PDB file of C-alpha atoms in Angstrom:
ATOM      1  CA  GLU A   1      13.345   3.041  10.716  1.00 87.00           C
ATOM      2  CA  ALA A   2      13.166   0.767   7.356  1.00 87.00           C
ATOM      3  CA  GLN A   3      12.005  -2.400   8.097  1.00 95.00           C
ATOM      4  CA  VAL A   4      10.142  -5.592   7.239  1.00 98.00           C
ATOM      5  CA  THR A   5       7.598  -6.665  10.218  1.00 98.00           C
ATOM      6  CA  GLN A   6       5.881 -10.114  10.333  1.00 98.00           C
ATOM      7  CA  ASN A   7       3.469 -11.113  12.862  1.00 98.00           C
ATOM      8  CA  PRO A   8       3.198 -13.245  14.801  1.00 98.00           C
ATOM      9  CA  ARG A   9       6.584 -14.067  15.420  1.00 98.00           C
ATOM     10  CA  TYR A  10       5.470 -17.540  16.846  1.00 98.00           C
ATOM     11  CA  LEU A  11       2.328 -19.447  16.229  1.00 97.00           C
ATOM     12  CA  ILE A  12       1.380 -23.055  17.439  1.00 97.00           C
ATOM     13  CA  THR A  13      -2.004 -24.011  15.659  1.00 97.00           C
ATOM     14  CA  VAL A  14      -3.958 -27.240  14.843  1.00 97.00           C
ATOM     15  CA  THR A  15      -4.481 -28.985  11.380  1.00 98.00           C
ATOM     16  CA  GLY A  16      -7.121 -27.529   9.465  1.00 97.00           C
ATOM     17  CA  LYS A  17      -7.541 -24.062  11.464  1.00 97.00           C
ATOM     18  CA  LYS A  18      -7.094 -21.188   9.090  1.00 98.00           C
ATOM     19  CA  LEU A  19      -4.410 -18.738   9.402  1.00 98.00           C
ATOM     20  CA  THR A  20      -2.469 -15.622   8.124  1.00 98.00           C
ATOM     21  CA  VAL A  21       0.825 -14.250   8.563  1.00 98.00           C
ATOM     22  CA  THR A  22       0.921 -10.736   8.206  1.00 98.00           C
ATOM     23  CA  CYS A  23       3.947  -8.873   6.251  1.00 98.00           C
ATOM     24  CA  SER A  24       4.786  -5.377   6.010  1.00 98.00           C
ATOM     25  CA  GLN A  25       7.416  -3.157   4.694  1.00 98.00           C
ATOM     26  CA  ASN A  26       7.715   0.559   5.010  1.00 96.00           C
ATOM     27  CA  MET A  27      10.425   1.299   2.204  1.00 96.00           C
ATOM     28  CA  ASN A  28       8.119   1.545  -0.853  1.00 96.00           C
ATOM     29  CA  HIS A  29       9.550  -1.862  -2.180  1.00 97.00           C
ATOM     30  CA  GLU A  30       7.802  -3.283  -5.418  1.00 96.00           C
ATOM     31  CA  TYR A  31       8.850  -6.713  -4.910  1.00 97.00           C
ATOM     32  CA  MET A  32       7.946  -8.870  -2.226  1.00 98.00           C
ATOM     33  CA  SER A  33       8.667 -12.631  -1.544  1.00 98.00           C
ATOM     34  CA  TRP A  34       7.620 -15.382   1.026  1.00 98.00           C
ATOM     35  CA  TYR A  35      10.288 -18.225   1.826  1.00 98.00           C
ATOM     36  CA  ARG A  36      10.175 -21.027   4.307  1.00 98.00           C
ATOM     37  CA  GLN A  37      13.042 -22.327   5.749  1.00 98.00           C
ATOM     38  CA  ASP A  38      13.588 -26.017   6.696  1.00 97.00           C
ATOM     39  CA  PRO A  39      16.785 -27.663   8.158  1.00 95.00           C
ATOM     40  CA  GLY A  40      18.853 -29.354   5.326  1.00 93.00           C
ATOM     41  CA  LEU A  41      16.680 -27.757   2.613  1.00 95.00           C
ATOM     42  CA  GLY A  42      17.809 -24.073   3.114  1.00 96.00           C
ATOM     43  CA  LEU A  43      15.278 -21.401   2.229  1.00 97.00           C
ATOM     44  CA  ARG A  44      12.468 -22.061  -0.653  1.00 98.00           C
ATOM     45  CA  GLN A  45      10.583 -19.637  -2.146  1.00 98.00           C
ATOM     46  CA  ILE A  46       6.632 -19.792  -1.734  1.00 98.00           C
ATOM     47  CA  TYR A  47       5.126 -16.963  -3.777  1.00 98.00           C
ATOM     48  CA  TYR A  48       6.477 -13.554  -4.880  1.00 98.00           C
ATOM     49  CA  SER A  49       4.694 -10.257  -6.158  1.00 97.00           C
ATOM     50  CA  MET A  50       6.435  -7.942  -8.351  1.00 96.00           C
ATOM     51  CA  ASN A  51       3.941  -5.063  -7.900  1.00 94.00           C
ATOM     52  CA  VAL A  52       0.320  -4.790  -6.277  1.00 94.00           C
ATOM     53  CA  GLU A  53      -1.986  -7.127  -7.869  1.00 89.00           C
ATOM     54  CA  VAL A  54       0.576  -9.297  -9.268  1.00 93.00           C
ATOM     55  CA  THR A  55       1.748 -12.605  -7.709  1.00 97.00           C
ATOM     56  CA  ASP A  56       3.375 -15.486  -8.846  1.00 96.00           C
ATOM     57  CA  LYS A  57       4.176 -19.150  -7.879  1.00 96.00           C
ATOM     58  CA  GLY A  58       7.635 -19.936  -6.591  1.00 96.00           C
ATOM     59  CA  ASP A  59       9.192 -23.192  -5.687  1.00 95.00           C
ATOM     60  CA  VAL A  60       6.754 -24.741  -2.942  1.00 96.00           C
ATOM     61  CA  PRO A  61       3.218 -22.878  -3.475  1.00 97.00           C
ATOM     62  CA  GLU A  62       1.234 -25.940  -2.710  1.00 97.00           C
ATOM     63  CA  GLY A  63      -0.883 -24.918   0.454  1.00 97.00           C
ATOM     64  CA  TYR A  64      -0.470 -21.223   0.420  1.00 98.00           C
ATOM     65  CA  LYS A  65      -2.122 -18.509  -0.670  1.00 98.00           C
ATOM     66  CA  VAL A  66      -1.173 -14.606  -1.055  1.00 97.00           C
ATOM     67  CA  SER A  67      -2.783 -11.616  -1.927  1.00 94.00           C
ATOM     68  CA  ARG A  68      -1.067  -8.010  -2.653  1.00 96.00           C
ATOM     69  CA  LYS A  69      -3.902  -5.360  -2.405  1.00 96.00           C
ATOM     70  CA  GLU A  70      -1.652  -2.613  -0.876  1.00 96.00           C
ATOM     71  CA  LYS A  71       1.813  -2.024  -1.754  1.00 96.00           C
ATOM     72  CA  ARG A  72       2.851  -2.348   1.764  1.00 97.00           C
ATOM     73  CA  ASN A  73       1.577  -5.590   2.636  1.00 98.00           C
ATOM     74  CA  PHE A  74       1.826  -9.351   1.544  1.00 98.00           C
ATOM     75  CA  PRO A  75       0.112 -11.283   3.749  1.00 98.00           C
ATOM     76  CA  LEU A  76       0.476 -15.315   3.817  1.00 98.00           C
ATOM     77  CA  ILE A  77      -2.593 -17.426   4.159  1.00 98.00           C
ATOM     78  CA  LEU A  78      -2.766 -20.956   5.131  1.00 98.00           C
ATOM     79  CA  GLU A  79      -6.605 -22.086   4.677  1.00 96.00           C
ATOM     80  CA  SER A  80      -6.188 -25.703   5.897  1.00 97.00           C
ATOM     81  CA  PRO A  81      -2.720 -25.947   7.604  1.00 98.00           C
ATOM     82  CA  SER A  82      -0.935 -29.197   8.048  1.00 98.00           C
ATOM     83  CA  PRO A  83       1.897 -30.516   9.911  1.00 98.00           C
ATOM     84  CA  ASN A  84       3.986 -30.491   7.262  1.00 97.00           C
ATOM     85  CA  GLN A  85       3.965 -26.960   6.902  1.00 98.00           C
ATOM     86  CA  THR A  86       5.793 -26.714  10.283  1.00 98.00           C
ATOM     87  CA  SER A  87       8.636 -24.099   9.626  1.00 98.00           C
ATOM     88  CA  LEU A  88      10.127 -20.767   9.913  1.00 98.00           C
ATOM     89  CA  TYR A  89       8.868 -18.539   7.406  1.00 98.00           C
ATOM     90  CA  PHE A  90      10.406 -15.018   6.049  1.00 98.00           C
ATOM     91  CA  CYS A  91       8.959 -12.526   4.541  1.00 98.00           C
ATOM     92  CA  ALA A  92      11.315 -10.323   2.141  1.00 98.00           C
ATOM     93  CA  SER A  93      10.998  -7.095  -0.037  1.00 98.00           C
ATOM     94  CA  SER A  94      13.494  -5.359  -2.686  1.00 97.00           C
ATOM     95  CA  THR A  95      13.138  -2.318  -4.705  1.00 95.00           C
ATOM     96  CA  SER A  96      11.800  -3.451  -7.939  1.00 90.00           C
ATOM     97  CA  GLY A  97      12.995  -7.410  -8.223  1.00 92.00           C
ATOM     98  CA  ALA A  98      14.810  -9.938  -7.122  1.00 92.00           C
ATOM     99  CA  SER A  99      18.188  -8.953  -8.501  1.00 92.00           C
ATOM    100  CA  TYR A 100      18.091  -6.468  -5.914  1.00 93.00           C
ATOM    101  CA  GLU A 101      18.995  -6.752  -2.104  1.00 95.00           C
ATOM    102  CA  GLN A 102      16.029  -8.350  -0.473  1.00 97.00           C
ATOM    103  CA  TYR A 103      15.567  -7.159   2.969  1.00 97.00           C
ATOM    104  CA  PHE A 104      13.986  -9.789   5.344  1.00 98.00           C
ATOM    105  CA  GLY A 105      11.358  -9.826   8.324  1.00 98.00           C
ATOM    106  CA  PRO A 106      12.581 -11.387  11.506  1.00 97.00           C
ATOM    107  CA  GLY A 107      10.845 -14.917  10.625  1.00 98.00           C
ATOM    108  CA  THR A 108       7.690 -16.435  12.115  1.00 98.00           C
ATOM    109  CA  ARG A 109       8.152 -20.086  13.953  1.00 98.00           C
ATOM    110  CA  LEU A 110       4.736 -21.917  12.633  1.00 98.00           C
ATOM    111  CA  THR A 111       4.209 -25.403  14.277  1.00 98.00           C
ATOM    112  CA  VAL A 112       0.845 -27.069  13.207  1.00 98.00           C
ATOM    113  CA  THR A 113      -0.212 -30.315  15.502  1.00 97.00           C
TER     114      THR A 113
ATOM    115  CA  ALA B   1      16.766 -30.993  -9.426  1.00 53.00           C
ATOM    116  CA  GLN B   2      18.564 -28.632  -7.176  1.00 59.00           C
ATOM    117  CA  THR B   3      19.195 -25.303  -8.787  1.00 89.00           C
ATOM    118  CA  VAL B   4      21.863 -24.173  -6.093  1.00 97.00           C
ATOM    119  CA  THR B   5      24.273 -26.459  -4.802  1.00 97.00           C
ATOM    120  CA  GLN B   6      26.482 -26.221  -1.588  1.00 97.00           C
ATOM    121  CA  SER B   7      28.425 -29.045  -0.692  1.00 96.00           C
ATOM    122  CA  GLN B   8      29.920 -27.991   2.162  1.00 97.00           C
ATOM    123  CA  PRO B   9      27.242 -28.320   4.861  1.00 97.00           C
ATOM    124  CA  GLU B  10      29.618 -27.158   7.686  1.00 98.00           C
ATOM    125  CA  MET B  11      33.212 -25.699   7.671  1.00 98.00           C
ATOM    126  CA  SER B  12      35.252 -24.102  10.226  1.00 98.00           C
ATOM    127  CA  VAL B  13      38.229 -21.668  10.047  1.00 98.00           C
ATOM    128  CA  GLN B  14      40.754 -20.281  12.752  1.00 98.00           C
ATOM    129  CA  GLU B  15      40.361 -16.531  13.834  1.00 98.00           C
ATOM    130  CA  ALA B  16      42.354 -14.381  11.511  1.00 98.00           C
ATOM    131  CA  GLU B  17      42.379 -17.140   8.863  1.00 98.00           C
ATOM    132  CA  THR B  18      40.940 -17.256   5.211  1.00 98.00           C
ATOM    133  CA  VAL B  19      38.255 -19.539   4.146  1.00 98.00           C
ATOM    134  CA  THR B  20      36.376 -20.429   1.047  1.00 98.00           C
ATOM    135  CA  LEU B  21      32.984 -21.429   0.368  1.00 98.00           C
ATOM    136  CA  SER B  22      31.901 -23.256  -2.499  1.00 98.00           C
ATOM    137  CA  CYS B  23      28.764 -22.890  -4.683  1.00 98.00           C
ATOM    138  CA  THR B  24      27.342 -24.247  -7.804  1.00 97.00           C
ATOM    139  CA  TYR B  25      24.401 -23.391  -9.629  1.00 97.00           C
ATOM    140  CA  ASP B  26      22.445 -24.762 -12.783  1.00 95.00           C
ATOM    141  CA  THR B  27      21.101 -22.163 -15.375  1.00 93.00           C
ATOM    142  CA  SER B  28      20.383 -21.718 -19.271  1.00 92.00           C
ATOM    143  CA  GLU B  29      19.986 -18.128 -18.633  1.00 91.00           C
ATOM    144  CA  SER B  30      22.719 -15.742 -20.138  1.00 90.00           C
ATOM    145  CA  ASP B  31      21.807 -12.957 -17.640  1.00 92.00           C
ATOM    146  CA  TYR B  32      21.063 -13.806 -14.005  1.00 95.00           C
ATOM    147  CA  TYR B  33      22.291 -12.441 -10.496  1.00 96.00           C
ATOM    148  CA  LEU B  34      23.886 -14.339  -7.873  1.00 97.00           C
ATOM    149  CA  PHE B  35      24.079 -13.698  -4.057  1.00 98.00           C
ATOM    150  CA  TRP B  36      25.686 -14.808  -0.673  1.00 98.00           C
ATOM    151  CA  TYR B  37      23.712 -14.104   2.316  1.00 98.00           C
ATOM    152  CA  LYS B  38      24.443 -14.866   6.099  1.00 98.00           C
ATOM    153  CA  GLN B  39      22.339 -16.147   8.829  1.00 98.00           C
ATOM    154  CA  PRO B  40      23.834 -15.586  12.626  1.00 97.00           C
ATOM    155  CA  PRO B  41      22.145 -17.151  15.186  1.00 95.00           C
ATOM    156  CA  SER B  42      19.722 -14.409  15.670  1.00 95.00           C
ATOM    157  CA  ARG B  43      18.079 -15.676  12.263  1.00 95.00           C
ATOM    158  CA  GLN B  44      18.304 -12.263  10.458  1.00 95.00           C
ATOM    159  CA  MET B  45      18.838 -12.593   6.904  1.00 97.00           C
ATOM    160  CA  ILE B  46      22.000 -10.113   5.927  1.00 96.00           C
ATOM    161  CA  LEU B  47      22.991  -9.809   2.366  1.00 97.00           C
ATOM    162  CA  VAL B  48      27.062 -10.493   2.060  1.00 98.00           C
ATOM    163  CA  ILE B  49      27.931  -9.957  -1.559  1.00 97.00           C
ATOM    164  CA  ARG B  50      25.785  -9.746  -4.982  1.00 97.00           C
ATOM    165  CA  GLN B  51      27.133 -10.480  -8.216  1.00 97.00           C
ATOM    166  CA  GLU B  52      25.867  -9.635 -11.580  1.00 95.00           C
ATOM    167  CA  ALA B  53      26.482 -12.257 -14.338  1.00 94.00           C
ATOM    168  CA  TYR B  54      27.422 -10.399 -17.250  1.00 92.00           C
ATOM    169  CA  LYS B  55      30.098  -8.718 -15.207  1.00 90.00           C
ATOM    170  CA  GLN B  56      33.531 -10.177 -15.528  1.00 83.00           C
ATOM    171  CA  GLN B  57      34.768  -8.783 -12.640  1.00 91.00           C
ATOM    172  CA  ASN B  58      34.513 -10.505  -8.919  1.00 94.00           C
ATOM    173  CA  ALA B  59      32.649  -8.540  -6.589  1.00 94.00           C
ATOM    174  CA  THR B  60      34.204  -7.503  -3.499  1.00 94.00           C
ATOM    175  CA  GLU B  61      33.095  -6.328  -0.042  1.00 94.00           C
ATOM    176  CA  ASN B  62      35.591  -5.328   2.261  1.00 96.00           C
ATOM    177  CA  ARG B  63      36.976  -9.085   3.625  1.00 97.00           C
ATOM    178  CA  PHE B  64      34.475 -10.700   1.545  1.00 98.00           C
ATOM    179  CA  SER B  65      35.195 -11.341  -2.136  1.00 97.00           C
ATOM    180  CA  VAL B  66      33.920 -14.202  -4.522  1.00 97.00           C
ATOM    181  CA  ASN B  67      35.146 -16.212  -7.521  1.00 97.00           C
ATOM    182  CA  PHE B  68      32.777 -16.521 -10.207  1.00 97.00           C
ATOM    183  CA  GLN B  69      33.376 -18.826 -12.757  1.00 96.00           C
ATOM    184  CA  LYS B  70      30.505 -18.484 -15.368  1.00 94.00           C
ATOM    185  CA  ALA B  71      31.152 -21.022 -17.593  1.00 94.00           C
ATOM    186  CA  ALA B  72      31.808 -23.425 -15.010  1.00 96.00           C
ATOM    187  CA  LYS B  73      28.830 -22.223 -13.251  1.00 96.00           C
ATOM    188  CA  SER B  74      30.711 -21.896  -9.853  1.00 97.00           C
ATOM    189  CA  PHE B  75      30.569 -18.673  -7.391  1.00 97.00           C
ATOM    190  CA  SER B  76      32.373 -19.543  -4.539  1.00 98.00           C
ATOM    191  CA  LEU B  77      32.832 -16.829  -1.198  1.00 98.00           C
ATOM    192  CA  LYS B  78      36.092 -16.208   0.544  1.00 98.00           C
ATOM    193  CA  ILE B  79      36.368 -14.794   3.585  1.00 98.00           C
ATOM    194  CA  SER B  80      39.678 -13.399   4.592  1.00 98.00           C
ATOM    195  CA  ASP B  81      40.993 -12.230   8.183  1.00 98.00           C
ATOM    196  CA  SER B  82      38.006 -14.273   9.590  1.00 98.00           C
ATOM    197  CA  GLN B  83      36.331 -12.683  13.010  1.00 98.00           C
ATOM    198  CA  LEU B  84      34.025 -14.383  15.488  1.00 97.00           C
ATOM    199  CA  GLY B  85      31.367 -12.305  14.127  1.00 97.00           C
ATOM    200  CA  ASP B  86      31.687 -14.197  11.075  1.00 98.00           C
ATOM    201  CA  ALA B  87      30.171 -17.263  12.539  1.00 98.00           C
ATOM    202  CA  ALA B  88      26.479 -17.967  10.828  1.00 98.00           C
ATOM    203  CA  MET B  89      24.991 -19.888   8.246  1.00 98.00           C
ATOM    204  CA  TYR B  90      25.900 -19.021   4.872  1.00 98.00           C
ATOM    205  CA  PHE B  91      23.385 -19.038   1.687  1.00 98.00           C
ATOM    206  CA  CYS B  92      24.239 -18.839  -1.944  1.00 98.00           C
ATOM    207  CA  ALA B  93      21.378 -17.770  -3.697  1.00 98.00           C
ATOM    208  CA  TYR B  94      20.498 -17.100  -7.682  1.00 96.00           C
ATOM    209  CA  THR B  95      17.545 -15.368  -9.528  1.00 95.00           C
ATOM    210  CA  PRO B  96      17.202 -15.340 -13.365  1.00 93.00           C
ATOM    211  CA  PRO B  97      14.890 -12.829 -14.999  1.00 90.00           C
ATOM    212  CA  SER B  98      11.928 -14.472 -14.088  1.00 89.00           C
ATOM    213  CA  ASN B  99      12.484 -13.004 -10.342  1.00 92.00           C
ATOM    214  CA  GLN B 100      12.346 -16.318  -8.952  1.00 94.00           C
ATOM    215  CA  PHE B 101      14.781 -16.627  -6.063  1.00 96.00           C
ATOM    216  CA  TYR B 102      16.375 -19.724  -5.414  1.00 97.00           C
ATOM    217  CA  PHE B 103      18.813 -20.678  -2.560  1.00 97.00           C
ATOM    218  CA  GLY B 104      21.073 -23.401  -1.455  1.00 97.00           C
ATOM    219  CA  THR B 105      20.909 -25.446   1.186  1.00 97.00           C
ATOM    220  CA  GLY B 106      23.595 -23.497   3.617  1.00 98.00           C
ATOM    221  CA  THR B 107      26.799 -23.887   4.874  1.00 98.00           C
ATOM    222  CA  SER B 108      27.271 -23.520   8.546  1.00 98.00           C
ATOM    223  CA  LEU B 109      30.674 -21.559   9.522  1.00 98.00           C
ATOM    224  CA  THR B 110      32.085 -21.924  12.863  1.00 98.00           C
ATOM    225  CA  VAL B 111      35.086 -19.454  13.526  1.00 98.00           C
ATOM    226  CA  ILE B 112      37.602 -21.098  16.141  1.00 98.00           C
ATOM    227  CA  PRO B 113      39.226 -18.489  18.469  1.00 96.00           C
TER     228      PRO B 113
END
């Protein structure tokens, strides 16, 4: 089944404890992206990647890191999480750019205390 | 500055009736893409419709159609014959040639039986 998977689905952590949210797609997509969703703000793009080893900042990259060492994986790293990073995070992928349909993962609910 | 604006946080429609969700966007690009995504209570993001800016013809997908006014930078979504399963949060979105992706803040649609 073609899909985007994210792990973990739910995470509660403490301020400053490094964490990684994994994202993997099995559709051989070139484009991958991370978003955060907050009430009243919609979804905002954190980082995106057009291909392996190519990443670019989205609208809200501060406090996040990404890497794209393999085509299928695009992990999101929070090196020192803070409470304002409590949010719902979505990973997405598309064939070859944001102009195509993006397929979204199920979301990761992160709480930082 | 907000790139994509949805001025209706909440809308409601009677089952089988028609409803229009509004969206405006800001851009200096001539070539770009516009989207409507749906997010039901399951939180899964689903593409509803996609519009290429250089195409004059309004996109349609079954009961969903758009009114794309390029000069006015307006991109409204019309849902005809509304069904209970249409109840969801609807997000308007825009992507320029840079492949960044911008969502609006969303419109929550309630369908009344």
